[in-house]
JSON list of C-alpha atoms in Angstrom, two decimals:
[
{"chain": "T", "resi": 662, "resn": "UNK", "atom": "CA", "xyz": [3.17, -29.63, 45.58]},
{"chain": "T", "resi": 663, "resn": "UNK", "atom": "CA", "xyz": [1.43, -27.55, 42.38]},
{"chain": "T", "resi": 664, "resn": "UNK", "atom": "CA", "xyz": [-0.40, -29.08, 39.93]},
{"chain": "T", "resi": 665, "resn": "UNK", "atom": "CA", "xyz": [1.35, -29.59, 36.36]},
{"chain": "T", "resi": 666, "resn": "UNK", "atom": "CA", "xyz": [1.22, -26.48, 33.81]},
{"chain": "T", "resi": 667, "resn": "UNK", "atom": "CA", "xyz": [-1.19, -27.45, 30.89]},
{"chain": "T", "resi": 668, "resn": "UNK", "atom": "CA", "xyz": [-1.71, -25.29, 28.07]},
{"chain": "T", "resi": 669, "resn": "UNK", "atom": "CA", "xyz": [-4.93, -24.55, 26.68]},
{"chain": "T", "resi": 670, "resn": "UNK", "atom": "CA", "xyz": [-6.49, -27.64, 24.84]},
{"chain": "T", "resi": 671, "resn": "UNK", "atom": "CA", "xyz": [-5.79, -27.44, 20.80]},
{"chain": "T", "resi": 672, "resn": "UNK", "atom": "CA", "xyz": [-9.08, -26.49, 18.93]},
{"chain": "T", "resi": 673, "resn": "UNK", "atom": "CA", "xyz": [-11.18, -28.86, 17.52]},
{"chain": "T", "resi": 674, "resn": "UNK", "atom": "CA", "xyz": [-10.39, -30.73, 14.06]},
{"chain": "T", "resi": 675, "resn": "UNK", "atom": "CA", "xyz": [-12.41, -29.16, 11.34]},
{"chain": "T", "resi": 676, "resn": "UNK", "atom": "CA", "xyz": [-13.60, -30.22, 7.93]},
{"chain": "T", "resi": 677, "resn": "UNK", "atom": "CA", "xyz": [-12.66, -27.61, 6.12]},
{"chain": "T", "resi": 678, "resn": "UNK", "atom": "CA", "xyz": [-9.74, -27.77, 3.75]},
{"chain": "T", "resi": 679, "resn": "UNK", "atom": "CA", "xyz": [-7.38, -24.91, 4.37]},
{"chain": "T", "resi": 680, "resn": "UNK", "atom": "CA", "xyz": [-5.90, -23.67, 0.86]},
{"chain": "T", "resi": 681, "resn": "UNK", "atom": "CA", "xyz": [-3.03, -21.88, 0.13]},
{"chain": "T", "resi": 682, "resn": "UNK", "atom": "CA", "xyz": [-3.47, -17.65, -0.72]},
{"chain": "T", "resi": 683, "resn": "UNK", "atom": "CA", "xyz": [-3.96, -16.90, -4.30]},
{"chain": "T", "resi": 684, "resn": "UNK", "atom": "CA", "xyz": [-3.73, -13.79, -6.05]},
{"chain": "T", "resi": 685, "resn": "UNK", "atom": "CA", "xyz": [-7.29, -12.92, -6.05]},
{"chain": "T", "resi": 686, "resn": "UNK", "atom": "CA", "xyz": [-7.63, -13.51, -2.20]},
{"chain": "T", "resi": 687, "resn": "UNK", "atom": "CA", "xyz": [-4.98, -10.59, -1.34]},
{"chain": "T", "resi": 688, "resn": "UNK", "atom": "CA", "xyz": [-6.79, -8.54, 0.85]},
{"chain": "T", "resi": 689, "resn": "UNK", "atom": "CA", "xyz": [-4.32, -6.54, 3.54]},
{"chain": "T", "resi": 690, "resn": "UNK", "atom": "CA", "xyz": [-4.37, -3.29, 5.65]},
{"chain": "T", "resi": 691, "resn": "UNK", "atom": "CA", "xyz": [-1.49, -2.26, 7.57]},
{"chain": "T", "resi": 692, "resn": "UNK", "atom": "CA", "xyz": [-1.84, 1.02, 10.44]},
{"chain": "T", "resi": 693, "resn": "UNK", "atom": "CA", "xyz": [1.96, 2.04, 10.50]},
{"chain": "T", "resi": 694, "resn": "UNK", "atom": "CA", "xyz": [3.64, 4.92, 12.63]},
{"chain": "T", "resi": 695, "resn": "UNK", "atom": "CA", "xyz": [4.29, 7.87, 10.75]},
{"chain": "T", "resi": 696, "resn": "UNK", "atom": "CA", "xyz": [7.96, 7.58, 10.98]},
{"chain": "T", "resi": 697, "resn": "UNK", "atom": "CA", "xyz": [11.26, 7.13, 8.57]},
{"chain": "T", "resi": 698, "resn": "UNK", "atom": "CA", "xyz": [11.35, 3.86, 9.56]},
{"chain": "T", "resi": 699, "resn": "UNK", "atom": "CA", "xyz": [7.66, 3.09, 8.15]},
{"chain": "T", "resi": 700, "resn": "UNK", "atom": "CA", "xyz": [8.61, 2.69, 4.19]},
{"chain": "T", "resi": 701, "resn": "UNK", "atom": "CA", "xyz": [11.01, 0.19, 4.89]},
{"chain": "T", "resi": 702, "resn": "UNK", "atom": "CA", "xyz": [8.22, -2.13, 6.87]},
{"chain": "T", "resi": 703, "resn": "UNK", "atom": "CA", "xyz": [5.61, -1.35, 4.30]},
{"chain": "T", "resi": 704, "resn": "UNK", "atom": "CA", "xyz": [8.24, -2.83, 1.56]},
{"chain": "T", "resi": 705, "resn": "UNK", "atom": "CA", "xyz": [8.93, -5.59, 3.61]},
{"chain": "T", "resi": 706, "resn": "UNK", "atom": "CA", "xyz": [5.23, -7.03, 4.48]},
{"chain": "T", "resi": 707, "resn": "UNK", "atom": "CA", "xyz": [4.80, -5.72, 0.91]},
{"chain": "T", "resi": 708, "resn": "UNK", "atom": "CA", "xyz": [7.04, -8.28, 0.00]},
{"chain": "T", "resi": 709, "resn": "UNK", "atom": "CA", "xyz": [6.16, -10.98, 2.21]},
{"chain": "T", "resi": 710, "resn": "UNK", "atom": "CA", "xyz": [2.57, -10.66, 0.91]},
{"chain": "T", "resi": 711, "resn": "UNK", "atom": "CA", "xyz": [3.11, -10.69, -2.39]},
{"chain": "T", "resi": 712, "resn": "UNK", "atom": "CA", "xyz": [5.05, -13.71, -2.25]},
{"chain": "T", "resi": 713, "resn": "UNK", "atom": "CA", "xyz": [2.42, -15.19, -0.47]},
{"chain": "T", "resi": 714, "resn": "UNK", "atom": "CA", "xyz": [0.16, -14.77, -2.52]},
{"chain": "T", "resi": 715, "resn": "UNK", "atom": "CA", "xyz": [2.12, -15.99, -5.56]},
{"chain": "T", "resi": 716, "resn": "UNK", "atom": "CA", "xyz": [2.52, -12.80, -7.11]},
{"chain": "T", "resi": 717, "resn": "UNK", "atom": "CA", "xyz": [6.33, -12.52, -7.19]},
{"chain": "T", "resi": 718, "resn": "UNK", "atom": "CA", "xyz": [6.12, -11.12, -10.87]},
{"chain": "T", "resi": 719, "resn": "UNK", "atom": "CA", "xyz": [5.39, -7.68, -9.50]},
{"chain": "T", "resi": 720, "resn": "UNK", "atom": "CA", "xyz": [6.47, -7.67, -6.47]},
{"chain": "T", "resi": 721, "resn": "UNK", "atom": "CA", "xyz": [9.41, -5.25, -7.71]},
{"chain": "T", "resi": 722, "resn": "UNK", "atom": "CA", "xyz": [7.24, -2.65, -9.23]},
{"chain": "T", "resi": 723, "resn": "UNK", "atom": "CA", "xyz": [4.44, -3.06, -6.22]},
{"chain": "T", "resi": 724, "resn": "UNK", "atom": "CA", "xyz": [7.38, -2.77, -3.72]},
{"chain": "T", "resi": 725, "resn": "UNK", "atom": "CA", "xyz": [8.33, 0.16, -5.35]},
{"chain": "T", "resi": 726, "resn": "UNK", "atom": "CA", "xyz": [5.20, 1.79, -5.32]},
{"chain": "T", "resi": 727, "resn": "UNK", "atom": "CA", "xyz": [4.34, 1.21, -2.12]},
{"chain": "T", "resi": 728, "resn": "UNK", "atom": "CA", "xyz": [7.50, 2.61, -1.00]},
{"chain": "T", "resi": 729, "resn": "UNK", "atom": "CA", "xyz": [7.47, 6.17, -2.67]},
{"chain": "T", "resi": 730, "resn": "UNK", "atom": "CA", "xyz": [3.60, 6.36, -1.70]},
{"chain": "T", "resi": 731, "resn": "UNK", "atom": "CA", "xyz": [4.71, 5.20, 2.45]},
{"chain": "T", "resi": 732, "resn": "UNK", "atom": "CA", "xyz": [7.41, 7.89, 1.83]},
{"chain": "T", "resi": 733, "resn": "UNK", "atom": "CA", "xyz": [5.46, 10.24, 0.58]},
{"chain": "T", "resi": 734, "resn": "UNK", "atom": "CA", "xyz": [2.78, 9.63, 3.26]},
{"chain": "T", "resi": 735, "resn": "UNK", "atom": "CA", "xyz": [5.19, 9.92, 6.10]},
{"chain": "T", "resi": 736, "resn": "UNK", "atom": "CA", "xyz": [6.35, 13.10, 5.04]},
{"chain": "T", "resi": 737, "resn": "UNK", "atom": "CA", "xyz": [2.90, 14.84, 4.80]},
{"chain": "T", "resi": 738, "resn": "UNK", "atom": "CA", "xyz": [0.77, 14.04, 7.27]},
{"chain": "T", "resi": 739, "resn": "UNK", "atom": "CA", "xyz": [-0.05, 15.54, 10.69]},
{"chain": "T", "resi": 740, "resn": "UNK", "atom": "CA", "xyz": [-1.07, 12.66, 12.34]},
{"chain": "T", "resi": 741, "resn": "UNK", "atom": "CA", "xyz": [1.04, 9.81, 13.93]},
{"chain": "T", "resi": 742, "resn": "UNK", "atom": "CA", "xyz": [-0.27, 7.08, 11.92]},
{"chain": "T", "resi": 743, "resn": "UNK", "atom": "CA", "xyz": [-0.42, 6.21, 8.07]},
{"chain": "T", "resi": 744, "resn": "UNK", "atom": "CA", "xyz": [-2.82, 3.57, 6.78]},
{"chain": "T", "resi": 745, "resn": "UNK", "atom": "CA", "xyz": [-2.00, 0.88, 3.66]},
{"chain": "T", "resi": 746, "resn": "UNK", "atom": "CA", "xyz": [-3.69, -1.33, 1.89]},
{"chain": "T", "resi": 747, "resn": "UNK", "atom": "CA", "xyz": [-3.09, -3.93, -0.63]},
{"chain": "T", "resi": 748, "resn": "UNK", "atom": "CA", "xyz": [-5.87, -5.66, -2.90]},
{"chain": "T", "resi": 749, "resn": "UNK", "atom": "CA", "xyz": [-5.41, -7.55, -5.91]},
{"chain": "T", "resi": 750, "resn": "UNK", "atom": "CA", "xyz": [-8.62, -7.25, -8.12]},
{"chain": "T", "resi": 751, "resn": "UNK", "atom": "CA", "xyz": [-9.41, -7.96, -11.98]},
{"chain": "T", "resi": 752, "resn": "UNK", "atom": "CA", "xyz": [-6.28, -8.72, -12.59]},
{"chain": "T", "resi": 753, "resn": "UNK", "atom": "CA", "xyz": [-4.43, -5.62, -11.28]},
{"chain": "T", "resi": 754, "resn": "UNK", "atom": "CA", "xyz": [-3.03, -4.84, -7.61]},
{"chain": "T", "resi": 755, "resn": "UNK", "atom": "CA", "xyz": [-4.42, -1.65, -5.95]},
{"chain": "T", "resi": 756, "resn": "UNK", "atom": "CA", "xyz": [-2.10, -0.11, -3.70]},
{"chain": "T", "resi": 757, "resn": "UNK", "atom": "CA", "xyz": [-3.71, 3.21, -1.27]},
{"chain": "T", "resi": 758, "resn": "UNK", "atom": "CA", "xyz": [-2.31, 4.96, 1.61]},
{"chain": "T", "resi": 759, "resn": "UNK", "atom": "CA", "xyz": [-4.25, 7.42, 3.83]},
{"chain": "T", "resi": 760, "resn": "UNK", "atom": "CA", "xyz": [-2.14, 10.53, 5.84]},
{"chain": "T", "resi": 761, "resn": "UNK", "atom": "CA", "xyz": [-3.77, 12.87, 7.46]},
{"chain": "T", "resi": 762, "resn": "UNK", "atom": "CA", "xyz": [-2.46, 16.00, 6.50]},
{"chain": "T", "resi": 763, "resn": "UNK", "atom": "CA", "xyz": [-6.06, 17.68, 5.64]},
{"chain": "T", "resi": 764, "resn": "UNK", "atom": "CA", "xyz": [-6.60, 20.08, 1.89]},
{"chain": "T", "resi": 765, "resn": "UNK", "atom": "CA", "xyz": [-5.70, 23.32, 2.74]},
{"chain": "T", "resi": 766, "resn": "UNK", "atom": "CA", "xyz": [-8.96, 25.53, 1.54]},
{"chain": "T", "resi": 767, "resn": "UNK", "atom": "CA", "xyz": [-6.77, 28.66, 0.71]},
{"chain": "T", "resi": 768, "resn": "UNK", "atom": "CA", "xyz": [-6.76, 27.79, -3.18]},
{"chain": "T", "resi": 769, "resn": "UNK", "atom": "CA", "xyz": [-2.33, 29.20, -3.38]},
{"chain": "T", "resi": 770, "resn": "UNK", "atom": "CA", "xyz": [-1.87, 26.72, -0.60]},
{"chain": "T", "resi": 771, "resn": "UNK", "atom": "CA", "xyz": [-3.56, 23.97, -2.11]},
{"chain": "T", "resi": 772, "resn": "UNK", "atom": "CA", "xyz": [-2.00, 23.91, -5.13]},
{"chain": "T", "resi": 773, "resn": "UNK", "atom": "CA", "xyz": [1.04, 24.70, -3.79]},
{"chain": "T", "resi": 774, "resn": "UNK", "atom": "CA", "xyz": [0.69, 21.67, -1.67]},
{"chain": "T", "resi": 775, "resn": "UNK", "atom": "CA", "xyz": [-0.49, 19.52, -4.25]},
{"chain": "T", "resi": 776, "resn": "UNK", "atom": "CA", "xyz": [2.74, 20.78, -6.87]},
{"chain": "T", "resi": 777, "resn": "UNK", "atom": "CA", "xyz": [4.77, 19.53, -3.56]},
{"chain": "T", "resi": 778, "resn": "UNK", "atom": "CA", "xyz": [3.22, 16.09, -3.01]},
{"chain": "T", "resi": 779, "resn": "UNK", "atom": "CA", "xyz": [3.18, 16.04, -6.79]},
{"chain": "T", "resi": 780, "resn": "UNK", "atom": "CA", "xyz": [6.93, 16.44, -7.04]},
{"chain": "T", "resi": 781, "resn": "UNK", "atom": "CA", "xyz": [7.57, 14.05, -4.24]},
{"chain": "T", "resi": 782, "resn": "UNK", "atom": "CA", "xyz": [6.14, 11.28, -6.39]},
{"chain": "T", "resi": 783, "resn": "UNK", "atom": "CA", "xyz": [7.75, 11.56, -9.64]},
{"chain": "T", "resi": 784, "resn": "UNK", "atom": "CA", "xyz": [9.81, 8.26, -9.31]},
{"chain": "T", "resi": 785, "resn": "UNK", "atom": "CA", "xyz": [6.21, 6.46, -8.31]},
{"chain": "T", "resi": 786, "resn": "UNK", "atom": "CA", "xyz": [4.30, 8.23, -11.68]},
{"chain": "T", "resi": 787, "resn": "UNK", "atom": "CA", "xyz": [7.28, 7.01, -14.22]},
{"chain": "T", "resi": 788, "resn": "UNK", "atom": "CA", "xyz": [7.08, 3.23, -12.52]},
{"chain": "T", "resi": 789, "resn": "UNK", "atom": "CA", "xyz": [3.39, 3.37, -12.59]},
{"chain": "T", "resi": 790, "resn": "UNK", "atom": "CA", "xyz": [3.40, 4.73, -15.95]},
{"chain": "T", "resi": 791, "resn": "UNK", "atom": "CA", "xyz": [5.79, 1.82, -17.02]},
{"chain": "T", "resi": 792, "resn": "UNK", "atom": "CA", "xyz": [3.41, -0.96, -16.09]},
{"chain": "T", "resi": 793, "resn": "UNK", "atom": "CA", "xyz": [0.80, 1.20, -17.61]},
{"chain": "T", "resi": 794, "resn": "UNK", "atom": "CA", "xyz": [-1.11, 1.86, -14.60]},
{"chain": "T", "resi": 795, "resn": "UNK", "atom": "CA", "xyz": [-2.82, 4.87, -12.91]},
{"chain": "T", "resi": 796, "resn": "UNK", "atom": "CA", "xyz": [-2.25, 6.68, -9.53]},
{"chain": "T", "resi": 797, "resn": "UNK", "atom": "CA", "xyz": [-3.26, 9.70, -8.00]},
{"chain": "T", "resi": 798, "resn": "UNK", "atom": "CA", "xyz": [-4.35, 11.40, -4.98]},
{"chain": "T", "resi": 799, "resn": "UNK", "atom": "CA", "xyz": [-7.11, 13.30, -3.44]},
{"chain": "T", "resi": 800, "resn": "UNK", "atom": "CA", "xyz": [-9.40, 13.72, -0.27]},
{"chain": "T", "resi": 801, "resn": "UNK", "atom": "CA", "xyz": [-10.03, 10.88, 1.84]},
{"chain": "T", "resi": 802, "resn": "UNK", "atom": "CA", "xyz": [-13.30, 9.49, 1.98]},
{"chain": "T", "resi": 803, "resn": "UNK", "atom": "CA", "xyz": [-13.34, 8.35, 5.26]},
{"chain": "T", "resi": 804, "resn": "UNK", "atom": "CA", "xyz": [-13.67, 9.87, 8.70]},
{"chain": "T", "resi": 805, "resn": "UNK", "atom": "CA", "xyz": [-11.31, 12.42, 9.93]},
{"chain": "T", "resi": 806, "resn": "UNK", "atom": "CA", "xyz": [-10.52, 13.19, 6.71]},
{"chain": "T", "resi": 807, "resn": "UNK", "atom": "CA", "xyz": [-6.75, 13.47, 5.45]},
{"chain": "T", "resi": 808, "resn": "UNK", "atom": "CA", "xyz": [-5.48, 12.57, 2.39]},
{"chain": "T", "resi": 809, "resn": "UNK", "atom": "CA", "xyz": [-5.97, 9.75, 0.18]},
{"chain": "T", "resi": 810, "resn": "UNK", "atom": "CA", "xyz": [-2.86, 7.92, -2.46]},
{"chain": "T", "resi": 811, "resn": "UNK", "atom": "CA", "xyz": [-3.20, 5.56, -4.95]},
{"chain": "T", "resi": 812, "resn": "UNK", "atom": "CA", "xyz": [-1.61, 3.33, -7.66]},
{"chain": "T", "resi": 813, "resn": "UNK", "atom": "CA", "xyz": [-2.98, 0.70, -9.91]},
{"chain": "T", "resi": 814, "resn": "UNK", "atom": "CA", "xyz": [-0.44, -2.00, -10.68]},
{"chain": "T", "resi": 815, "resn": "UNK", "atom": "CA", "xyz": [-2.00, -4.39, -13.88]},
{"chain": "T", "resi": 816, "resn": "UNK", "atom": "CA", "xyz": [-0.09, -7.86, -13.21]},
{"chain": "T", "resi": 817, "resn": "UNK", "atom": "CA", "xyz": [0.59, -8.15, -16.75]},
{"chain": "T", "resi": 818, "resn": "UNK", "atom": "CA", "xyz": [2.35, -4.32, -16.59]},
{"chain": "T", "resi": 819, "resn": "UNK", "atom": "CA", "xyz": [4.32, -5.18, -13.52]},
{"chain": "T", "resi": 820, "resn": "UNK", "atom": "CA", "xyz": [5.15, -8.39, -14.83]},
{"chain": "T", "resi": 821, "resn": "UNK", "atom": "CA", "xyz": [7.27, -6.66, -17.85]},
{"chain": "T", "resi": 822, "resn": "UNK", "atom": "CA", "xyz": [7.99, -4.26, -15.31]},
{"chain": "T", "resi": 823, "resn": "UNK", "atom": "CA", "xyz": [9.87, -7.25, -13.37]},
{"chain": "T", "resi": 824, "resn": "UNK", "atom": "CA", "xyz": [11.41, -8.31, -16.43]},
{"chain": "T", "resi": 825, "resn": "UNK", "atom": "CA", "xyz": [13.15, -5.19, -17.75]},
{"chain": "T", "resi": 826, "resn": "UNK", "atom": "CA", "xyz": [14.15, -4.81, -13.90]}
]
């Protein structure tokens, strides 16, 4: 005869209080494969994490933005990952994503490349612009280099954002 399953004993009761997220505790990064399928995840946690986080009031702008920028990520790099990452700060939600599809150092091909990922952005740039935000991209900072996207999303910018929506 065996002995009776039993499953690992529960951890200990603690004394701390567990709270509920708030705005100014969203802190999330996301490694996603580099595929056509990747937008539509980074939307969806977007989502999730926003309304976690009670910070449904720009979760359509923010979803939006991250979409376009996972798109636009997808599309350009040469590696088989993308990185994301969501913080909300002084009032406003940061949005970057890292691809690594290095700066070309022939200066035609870099601005060439730039006028493309440029272009591939222009629905991000006008709903930025309508929350009266600021994006942009460059050189990534970190190891291995790449490129680096971002958008600035000011609650109270999204949050007419959400209402003209």
């Amino acid at each position: 005869m065996t002995a009776p399953f039993t499953a690992c004993p529960p951890p200990p009761a603690t004394d701390v209080p567990v709270t509920p997220p708030t705005p100014d505790a969203l802190t999330y990064s996301l490694t996603l494969p580099a595929g056509p399928w990747s937008p539509a995840i980074a939307r969806a946690a977007t989502r999730t994490i926003l309304r976690a986080h009670a910070l449904d009031d720009v979760t359509d702008a923010a979803v939006q933005v991250v979409s376009e920028l996972a798109a636009c990520a997808c599309r350009f790099t040469s590696t088989a990952e993308v990185y994301v990452s969501l913080r909300y700060r002084d009032g406003a939600l940061r949005v970057v994503l890292y691809d690594g599809h290095p700066r070309h150092t022939h200066p035609r091909l870099a601005a060439a490349c730039e006028s493309r990922r440029r272009a591939a952005m222009r629905l991000l740039s006008c709903v930025v612009k309508s929350c009266h935000g600021d994006w942009g991209f460059g050189d990534a900072r970190e190891p291995g280099g790449g490129t680096r996207m971002w958008a600035v999303l000011p609650r109270e910018g999204a949050r007419s954002y959400h209402a003209g929506a």
